[in-house]
Amino acid sequence: MTALTLPSPAHARRLIAIVAGGSALALAAALIAQVSGDRGIPPVAATTDISVGGIQVDVVGKNPEDAREQGWKEAEVKAWKKVGGPDLPQAQIESMVSAVLIQQERVGPRRYVATLGVVFDRKRAGALLGAAGEQAHSAPMLTLPVLISGGTETMYEVRSPWQRAWAEFQSGASAIDYVRPVGAGGDSLQLTYGQTGRRSRAWWNNILDAYGASDIIVPIAKLERQWPGGPVKGTFTARFGPDSTFLSQFTMTARDDSTVPQMLAMAVQRFDQIYSQALADGRLRPDPTLGHENIQISPQVQALINAAQAQEAAAAAVPEGQTVETEPGATPSAAPPAAAQVNSYDIEFVTPNAAAVDSSLAFVRSAPGVRSAATSSVAIGGISVMRVAFAGDGDALVATLRSRGFQVSQSGGVIVIRR
């Protein structure tokens, strides 16, 4: 019979330390890998120039350079006709072109085959095309393009053709003010598909403040490949707002994978028409609950806030220099002290979920003497930070928070609360 020897306590402790250290290193490596890497597609600068894409040319020239030049001239004429311009000589059309975009090209010894985009200067071409007058514009809308493909939902976690289609969309002439994140760095952690399912207004307020937006739009593209190398069916759904309100849905089909980028570019233009029409109809408006002053809280928390405000109002109602009448035998109270100076403090608090952010903010805001409280850093599943303006010193704030039922500790000038 074989005897087994149990490890000594010291050896067991070393083994546990090694396993814990390896787990910590693996977690750190996973976080670094999720933030770093080849991510992000900078959006093109918005301009009001007239952009026409998808112009196909197939020309022959004396040499590669001559073939390309002839192809560009042909694309300019085709683009001018596509926007409904009057008949003009090619030289006059070329004088109104500000840029030629190469979407795809193949150059041979004497042949040029390409798909091009042509941009016309609106100042020079607008009079001939009938320049549009002033139009209403939407509030800044944070754009969150969701791609569903192969059973996986992605947004800014990795580079995708759907993100590229939105980044390359020229939105200068649109009625929608698109706020398009690059998708690099922290964007890949903050803006994921899972965030579109959140309903917390406090959470969305922090996200919108970080990107300078008023509301969100969520264009969803679902790609289904019929068979390898075969057609690709796209189902596109337009949603907006923190409640993921449905606007419209349409489908498109690409011949194969090579034509998917063109299909996605056409889908982006279709989305722009949908959102612009919704804006004109009055359906695309910033959610009124998306405001720090409009955050919805539970009735119980609201009752606590009202009670605290009533106490402050009663204390403030006593005129300066007047004492409050008391029962016989009781010590009369002195006149209320002068208004305390308002100071700012950083408070760390545990936030296992989004609801913990809302409830902690509400309880702190209801504390007497607190003038304002807003999150400066949110970490769901970790420790978040709020910035609090309080009429009094730090010791008074700690005592006030303890009276609200918090466990309070201080470390290096930072206040930490737990429930």
PDB file of C-alpha atoms in Angstrom, residues 88-308:
ATOM      1  CA  LEU A  88     -21.494  70.820 -68.693  1.00  0.00           C
ATOM      2  CA  PRO A  89     -18.083  70.317 -70.309  1.00  0.00           C
ATOM      3  CA  GLN A  90     -15.788  67.923 -68.468  1.00  0.00           C
ATOM      4  CA  ALA A  91     -13.290  70.706 -67.738  1.00  0.00           C
ATOM      5  CA  GLN A  92     -15.947  72.799 -65.995  1.00  0.00           C
ATOM      6  CA  ILE A  93     -17.084  69.783 -63.952  1.00  0.00           C
ATOM      7  CA  GLU A  94     -13.473  69.084 -62.960  1.00  0.00           C
ATOM      8  CA  SER A  95     -13.104  72.669 -61.679  1.00  0.00           C
ATOM      9  CA  MET A  96     -15.830  71.966 -59.088  1.00  0.00           C
ATOM     10  CA  VAL A  97     -14.234  68.708 -57.820  1.00  0.00           C
ATOM     11  CA  SER A  98     -12.440  69.010 -54.487  1.00  0.00           C
ATOM     12  CA  ALA A  99     -11.380  65.359 -54.107  1.00  0.00           C
ATOM     13  CA  VAL A 100     -11.471  61.923 -55.731  1.00  0.00           C
ATOM     14  CA  LEU A 101     -11.724  58.984 -53.333  1.00  0.00           C
ATOM     15  CA  ILE A 102     -10.318  55.600 -54.357  1.00  0.00           C
ATOM     16  CA  GLN A 103     -12.594  52.938 -52.927  1.00  0.00           C
ATOM     17  CA  GLN A 104     -11.132  50.089 -54.997  1.00  0.00           C
ATOM     18  CA  GLU A 105      -8.842  50.036 -58.023  1.00  0.00           C
ATOM     19  CA  ARG A 106      -6.878  47.713 -60.306  1.00  0.00           C
ATOM     20  CA  VAL A 107      -4.217  49.117 -62.617  1.00  0.00           C
ATOM     21  CA  GLY A 108      -2.826  47.303 -65.662  1.00  0.00           C
ATOM     22  CA  PRO A 109      -0.272  48.285 -68.283  1.00  0.00           C
ATOM     23  CA  ARG A 110      -2.975  50.140 -70.251  1.00  0.00           C
ATOM     24  CA  ARG A 111      -6.224  49.489 -68.362  1.00  0.00           C
ATOM     25  CA  TYR A 112      -7.762  51.034 -65.265  1.00  0.00           C
ATOM     26  CA  VAL A 113     -10.688  49.411 -63.413  1.00  0.00           C
ATOM     27  CA  ALA A 114     -11.844  51.106 -60.228  1.00  0.00           C
ATOM     28  CA  THR A 115     -14.674  52.099 -57.923  1.00  0.00           C
ATOM     29  CA  LEU A 116     -14.301  55.766 -57.067  1.00  0.00           C
ATOM     30  CA  GLY A 117     -15.942  58.493 -55.027  1.00  0.00           C
ATOM     31  CA  VAL A 118     -16.110  62.120 -56.117  1.00  0.00           C
ATOM     32  CA  VAL A 119     -16.478  65.122 -53.798  1.00  0.00           C
ATOM     33  CA  PHE A 120     -17.831  68.387 -55.234  1.00  0.00           C
ATOM     34  CA  ASP A 121     -17.239  71.741 -53.561  1.00  0.00           C
ATOM     35  CA  ARG A 122     -20.671  72.904 -52.403  1.00  0.00           C
ATOM     36  CA  LYS A 123     -19.787  76.592 -52.781  1.00  0.00           C
ATOM     37  CA  ARG A 124     -19.017  76.144 -56.476  1.00  0.00           C
ATOM     38  CA  ALA A 125     -21.504  73.390 -57.329  1.00  0.00           C
ATOM     39  CA  GLY A 126     -24.359  74.377 -55.017  1.00  0.00           C
ATOM     40  CA  ALA A 127     -25.732  77.117 -57.291  1.00  0.00           C
ATOM     41  CA  LEU A 128     -25.970  74.705 -60.245  1.00  0.00           C
ATOM     42  CA  LEU A 129     -27.499  71.905 -58.174  1.00  0.00           C
ATOM     43  CA  GLY A 130     -29.875  74.052 -56.140  1.00  0.00           C
ATOM     44  CA  ALA A 131     -28.179  74.320 -52.756  1.00  0.00           C
ATOM     45  CA  ALA A 132     -30.370  73.322 -49.862  1.00  0.00           C
ATOM     46  CA  GLY A 133     -31.312  75.969 -47.340  1.00  0.00           C
ATOM     47  CA  GLU A 134     -30.874  75.820 -43.588  1.00  0.00           C
ATOM     48  CA  GLN A 135     -32.179  72.616 -42.019  1.00  0.00           C
ATOM     49  CA  ALA A 136     -32.863  71.599 -38.449  1.00  0.00           C
ATOM     50  CA  HIS A 137     -30.139  69.563 -36.780  1.00  0.00           C
ATOM     51  CA  SER A 138     -30.444  67.034 -34.011  1.00  0.00           C
ATOM     52  CA  ALA A 139     -28.760  67.187 -30.632  1.00  0.00           C
ATOM     53  CA  PRO A 140     -25.368  65.389 -30.486  1.00  0.00           C
ATOM     54  CA  MET A 141     -26.127  61.653 -30.744  1.00  0.00           C
ATOM     55  CA  LEU A 142     -23.589  59.076 -29.536  1.00  0.00           C
ATOM     56  CA  THR A 143     -23.414  56.477 -32.326  1.00  0.00           C
ATOM     57  CA  LEU A 144     -23.076  52.848 -31.204  1.00  0.00           C
ATOM     58  CA  PRO A 145     -22.899  50.584 -34.319  1.00  0.00           C
ATOM     59  CA  VAL A 146     -23.601  46.957 -33.363  1.00  0.00           C
ATOM     60  CA  LEU A 147     -22.498  44.119 -35.662  1.00  0.00           C
ATOM     61  CA  ILE A 148     -24.016  40.651 -35.189  1.00  0.00           C
ATOM     62  CA  SER A 149     -22.129  38.069 -37.219  1.00  0.00           C
ATOM     63  CA  GLY A 150     -21.313  34.418 -36.618  1.00  0.00           C
ATOM     64  CA  GLY A 151     -23.277  34.422 -33.369  1.00  0.00           C
ATOM     65  CA  THR A 152     -21.130  37.210 -31.872  1.00  0.00           C
ATOM     66  CA  GLU A 153     -22.216  40.767 -31.040  1.00  0.00           C
ATOM     67  CA  THR A 154     -19.464  43.381 -31.245  1.00  0.00           C
ATOM     68  CA  MET A 155     -19.266  47.149 -31.265  1.00  0.00           C
ATOM     69  CA  TYR A 156     -15.872  48.738 -30.543  1.00  0.00           C
ATOM     70  CA  GLU A 157     -14.158  45.665 -29.064  1.00  0.00           C
ATOM     71  CA  VAL A 158     -12.486  44.922 -32.421  1.00  0.00           C
ATOM     72  CA  ARG A 159     -12.249  46.620 -35.780  1.00  0.00           C
ATOM     73  CA  SER A 160     -15.201  45.632 -37.941  1.00  0.00           C
ATOM     74  CA  PRO A 161     -16.489  46.529 -41.426  1.00  0.00           C
ATOM     75  CA  TRP A 162     -19.612  48.001 -39.789  1.00  0.00           C
ATOM     76  CA  GLN A 163     -17.532  50.363 -37.644  1.00  0.00           C
ATOM     77  CA  ARG A 164     -15.481  51.299 -40.726  1.00  0.00           C
ATOM     78  CA  ALA A 165     -18.623  52.054 -42.725  1.00  0.00           C
ATOM     79  CA  TRP A 166     -19.777  54.513 -40.067  1.00  0.00           C
ATOM     80  CA  ALA A 167     -16.302  56.021 -39.663  1.00  0.00           C
ATOM     81  CA  GLU A 168     -16.064  56.684 -43.416  1.00  0.00           C
ATOM     82  CA  PHE A 169     -19.600  58.087 -43.716  1.00  0.00           C
ATOM     83  CA  GLN A 170     -19.571  61.766 -44.660  1.00  0.00           C
ATOM     84  CA  SER A 171     -22.124  63.277 -42.274  1.00  0.00           C
ATOM     85  CA  GLY A 172     -21.549  66.979 -42.937  1.00  0.00           C
ATOM     86  CA  ALA A 173     -24.769  67.390 -44.945  1.00  0.00           C
ATOM     87  CA  SER A 174     -26.871  65.227 -42.604  1.00  0.00           C
ATOM     88  CA  ALA A 175     -29.483  66.556 -40.204  1.00  0.00           C
ATOM     89  CA  ILE A 176     -28.102  64.227 -37.504  1.00  0.00           C
ATOM     90  CA  ASP A 177     -25.157  65.339 -35.381  1.00  0.00           C
ATOM     91  CA  TYR A 178     -23.311  62.016 -35.096  1.00  0.00           C
ATOM     92  CA  VAL A 179     -20.792  61.601 -32.275  1.00  0.00           C
ATOM     93  CA  ARG A 180     -18.591  58.737 -33.524  1.00  0.00           C
ATOM     94  CA  PRO A 181     -15.981  57.397 -31.061  1.00  0.00           C
ATOM     95  CA  VAL A 182     -12.677  56.209 -32.453  1.00  0.00           C
ATOM     96  CA  GLY A 183     -12.957  52.871 -30.638  1.00  0.00           C
ATOM     97  CA  ALA A 184      -9.382  52.791 -29.334  1.00  0.00           C
ATOM     98  CA  GLY A 185      -8.151  52.663 -25.740  1.00  0.00           C
ATOM     99  CA  GLY A 186     -10.898  52.761 -23.138  1.00  0.00           C
ATOM    100  CA  ASP A 187     -13.651  52.883 -25.779  1.00  0.00           C
ATOM    101  CA  SER A 188     -13.299  49.121 -26.251  1.00  0.00           C
ATOM    102  CA  LEU A 189     -14.046  48.617 -22.537  1.00  0.00           C
ATOM    103  CA  GLN A 190     -16.780  51.217 -22.049  1.00  0.00           C
ATOM    104  CA  LEU A 191     -18.696  50.885 -25.303  1.00  0.00           C
ATOM    105  CA  THR A 192     -19.590  47.232 -25.736  1.00  0.00           C
ATOM    106  CA  TYR A 193     -22.733  45.488 -26.917  1.00  0.00           C
ATOM    107  CA  GLY A 194     -23.711  44.722 -23.321  1.00  0.00           C
ATOM    108  CA  GLN A 195     -23.943  48.445 -22.523  1.00  0.00           C
ATOM    109  CA  THR A 196     -26.827  48.884 -24.985  1.00  0.00           C
ATOM    110  CA  GLY A 197     -29.005  46.810 -22.643  1.00  0.00           C
ATOM    111  CA  ARG A 198     -28.477  49.117 -19.669  1.00  0.00           C
ATOM    112  CA  ARG A 199     -31.401  51.264 -18.576  1.00  0.00           C
ATOM    113  CA  SER A 200     -29.751  53.184 -15.714  1.00  0.00           C
ATOM    114  CA  ARG A 201     -29.970  56.924 -16.406  1.00  0.00           C
ATOM    115  CA  ALA A 202     -27.094  57.650 -14.037  1.00  0.00           C
ATOM    116  CA  TRP A 203     -24.896  55.262 -16.002  1.00  0.00           C
ATOM    117  CA  TRP A 204     -25.826  56.751 -19.363  1.00  0.00           C
ATOM    118  CA  ASN A 205     -25.352  60.292 -18.041  1.00  0.00           C
ATOM    119  CA  ASN A 206     -21.724  59.441 -17.220  1.00  0.00           C
ATOM    120  CA  ILE A 207     -21.171  57.950 -20.689  1.00  0.00           C
ATOM    121  CA  LEU A 208     -22.846  60.842 -22.519  1.00  0.00           C
ATOM    122  CA  ASP A 209     -20.932  63.439 -20.486  1.00  0.00           C
ATOM    123  CA  ALA A 210     -17.657  61.728 -21.386  1.00  0.00           C
ATOM    124  CA  TYR A 211     -18.392  61.978 -25.120  1.00  0.00           C
ATOM    125  CA  GLY A 212     -20.258  65.296 -25.151  1.00  0.00           C
ATOM    126  CA  ALA A 213     -23.526  63.790 -26.402  1.00  0.00           C
ATOM    127  CA  SER A 214     -27.191  64.214 -25.435  1.00  0.00           C
ATOM    128  CA  ASP A 215     -28.606  60.810 -26.421  1.00  0.00           C
ATOM    129  CA  ILE A 216     -27.667  57.594 -28.221  1.00  0.00           C
ATOM    130  CA  ILE A 217     -28.532  55.904 -31.496  1.00  0.00           C
ATOM    131  CA  VAL A 218     -27.938  52.195 -32.046  1.00  0.00           C
ATOM    132  CA  PRO A 219     -27.755  51.046 -35.699  1.00  0.00           C
ATOM    133  CA  ILE A 220     -27.678  47.236 -35.674  1.00  0.00           C
ATOM    134  CA  ALA A 221     -26.391  45.136 -38.579  1.00  0.00           C
ATOM    135  CA  LYS A 222     -26.982  41.373 -38.536  1.00  0.00           C
ATOM    136  CA  LEU A 223     -25.084  39.487 -41.245  1.00  0.00           C
ATOM    137  CA  GLU A 224     -26.105  35.948 -42.276  1.00  0.00           C
ATOM    138  CA  ARG A 225     -23.990  34.022 -44.788  1.00  0.00           C
ATOM    139  CA  GLN A 226     -26.130  31.641 -46.804  1.00  0.00           C
ATOM    140  CA  TRP A 227     -23.188  29.342 -47.621  1.00  0.00           C
ATOM    141  CA  PRO A 228     -19.389  29.704 -47.882  1.00  0.00           C
ATOM    142  CA  GLY A 229     -18.606  32.087 -50.728  1.00  0.00           C
ATOM    143  CA  GLY A 230     -22.300  32.718 -51.320  1.00  0.00           C
ATOM    144  CA  PRO A 231     -24.681  35.649 -50.726  1.00  0.00           C
ATOM    145  CA  VAL A 232     -24.621  37.575 -47.452  1.00  0.00           C
ATOM    146  CA  LYS A 233     -27.995  38.728 -46.125  1.00  0.00           C
ATOM    147  CA  GLY A 234     -28.016  41.804 -43.929  1.00  0.00           C
ATOM    148  CA  THR A 235     -30.848  42.682 -41.555  1.00  0.00           C
ATOM    149  CA  PHE A 236     -30.558  46.251 -40.310  1.00  0.00           C
ATOM    150  CA  THR A 237     -32.436  47.655 -37.317  1.00  0.00           C
ATOM    151  CA  ALA A 238     -32.528  51.308 -36.242  1.00  0.00           C
ATOM    152  CA  ARG A 239     -32.911  51.936 -32.505  1.00  0.00           C
ATOM    153  CA  PHE A 240     -32.244  54.914 -30.269  1.00  0.00           C
ATOM    154  CA  GLY A 241     -32.298  56.059 -26.646  1.00  0.00           C
ATOM    155  CA  PRO A 242     -31.412  54.309 -23.385  1.00  0.00           C
ATOM    156  CA  ASP A 243     -34.596  52.229 -23.664  1.00  0.00           C
ATOM    157  CA  SER A 244     -33.559  50.917 -27.134  1.00  0.00           C
ATOM    158  CA  THR A 245     -36.655  52.339 -28.822  1.00  0.00           C
ATOM    159  CA  PHE A 246     -37.384  50.737 -32.207  1.00  0.00           C
ATOM    160  CA  LEU A 247     -37.564  52.994 -35.277  1.00  0.00           C
ATOM    161  CA  SER A 248     -37.326  50.894 -38.436  1.00  0.00           C
ATOM    162  CA  GLN A 249     -35.896  47.755 -40.030  1.00  0.00           C
ATOM    163  CA  PHE A 250     -34.818  46.791 -43.558  1.00  0.00           C
ATOM    164  CA  THR A 251     -32.852  44.065 -45.333  1.00  0.00           C
ATOM    165  CA  MET A 252     -30.180  44.057 -48.035  1.00  0.00           C
ATOM    166  CA  THR A 253     -28.215  41.270 -49.738  1.00  0.00           C
ATOM    167  CA  ALA A 254     -24.607  41.264 -50.937  1.00  0.00           C
ATOM    168  CA  ARG A 255     -23.519  38.965 -53.746  1.00  0.00           C
ATOM    169  CA  ASP A 256     -20.577  37.627 -51.702  1.00  0.00           C
ATOM    170  CA  ASP A 257     -18.106  38.719 -49.025  1.00  0.00           C
ATOM    171  CA  SER A 258     -16.263  41.015 -51.442  1.00  0.00           C
ATOM    172  CA  THR A 259     -19.365  43.212 -51.847  1.00  0.00           C
ATOM    173  CA  VAL A 260     -20.235  43.396 -48.136  1.00  0.00           C
ATOM    174  CA  PRO A 261     -18.404  46.751 -47.626  1.00  0.00           C
ATOM    175  CA  GLN A 262     -20.471  48.333 -50.416  1.00  0.00           C
ATOM    176  CA  MET A 263     -23.663  46.956 -48.890  1.00  0.00           C
ATOM    177  CA  LEU A 264     -22.734  48.334 -45.476  1.00  0.00           C
ATOM    178  CA  ALA A 265     -21.938  51.767 -46.942  1.00  0.00           C
ATOM    179  CA  MET A 266     -25.385  51.834 -48.587  1.00  0.00           C
ATOM    180  CA  ALA A 267     -26.951  50.710 -45.310  1.00  0.00           C
ATOM    181  CA  VAL A 268     -25.339  53.625 -43.445  1.00  0.00           C
ATOM    182  CA  GLN A 269     -26.914  56.059 -45.914  1.00  0.00           C
ATOM    183  CA  ARG A 270     -30.272  54.327 -45.412  1.00  0.00           C
ATOM    184  CA  PHE A 271     -29.878  54.657 -41.633  1.00  0.00           C
ATOM    185  CA  ASP A 272     -29.151  58.358 -42.041  1.00  0.00           C
ATOM    186  CA  GLN A 273     -32.405  58.753 -43.972  1.00  0.00           C
ATOM    187  CA  ILE A 274     -34.317  56.864 -41.260  1.00  0.00           C
ATOM    188  CA  TYR A 275     -32.912  58.937 -38.411  1.00  0.00           C
ATOM    189  CA  SER A 276     -33.352  62.191 -40.351  1.00  0.00           C
ATOM    190  CA  GLN A 277     -36.992  61.351 -41.061  1.00  0.00           C
ATOM    191  CA  ALA A 278     -37.539  60.446 -37.403  1.00  0.00           C
ATOM    192  CA  LEU A 279     -36.073  63.826 -36.450  1.00  0.00           C
ATOM    193  CA  ALA A 280     -38.422  65.609 -38.860  1.00  0.00           C
ATOM    194  CA  ASP A 281     -41.390  63.651 -37.464  1.00  0.00           C
ATOM    195  CA  GLY A 282     -40.459  64.593 -33.903  1.00  0.00           C
ATOM    196  CA  ARG A 283     -39.729  61.017 -32.822  1.00  0.00           C
ATOM    197  CA  LEU A 284     -35.949  61.400 -32.496  1.00  0.00           C
ATOM    198  CA  ARG A 285     -35.622  63.682 -29.494  1.00  0.00           C
ATOM    199  CA  PRO A 286     -33.277  63.531 -26.485  1.00  0.00           C
ATOM    200  CA  ASP A 287     -34.766  61.471 -23.675  1.00  0.00           C
ATOM    201  CA  PRO A 288     -36.039  63.923 -21.009  1.00  0.00           C
ATOM    202  CA  THR A 289     -34.895  61.563 -18.245  1.00  0.00           C
ATOM    203  CA  LEU A 290     -31.274  61.866 -19.418  1.00  0.00           C
ATOM    204  CA  GLY A 291     -30.281  64.674 -17.081  1.00  0.00           C
ATOM    205  CA  HIS A 292     -28.723  64.710 -13.659  1.00  0.00           C
ATOM    206  CA  GLU A 293     -31.756  66.584 -12.382  1.00  0.00           C
ATOM    207  CA  ASN A 294     -34.170  64.031 -13.882  1.00  0.00           C
ATOM    208  CA  ILE A 295     -32.732  60.752 -12.601  1.00  0.00           C
ATOM    209  CA  GLN A 296     -35.536  58.472 -11.427  1.00  0.00           C
ATOM    210  CA  ILE A 297     -35.114  57.103  -7.894  1.00  0.00           C
ATOM    211  CA  SER A 298     -37.247  54.825  -5.756  1.00  0.00           C
ATOM    212  CA  PRO A 299     -40.087  56.268  -3.609  1.00  0.00           C
ATOM    213  CA  GLN A 300     -38.331  55.158  -0.401  1.00  0.00           C
ATOM    214  CA  VAL A 301     -35.173  57.076  -1.267  1.00  0.00           C
ATOM    215  CA  GLN A 302     -37.237  60.076  -2.371  1.00  0.00           C
ATOM    216  CA  ALA A 303     -39.017  60.059   1.000  1.00  0.00           C
ATOM    217  CA  LEU A 304     -35.661  60.179   2.809  1.00  0.00           C
ATOM    218  CA  ILE A 305     -34.532  63.073   0.614  1.00  0.00           C
ATOM    219  CA  ASN A 306     -37.749  64.984   1.289  1.00  0.00           C
ATOM    220  CA  ALA A 307     -37.409  64.439   5.058  1.00  0.00           C
ATOM    221  CA  ALA A 308     -33.824  65.688   5.055  1.00  0.00           C
TER     222      ALA A 308
END
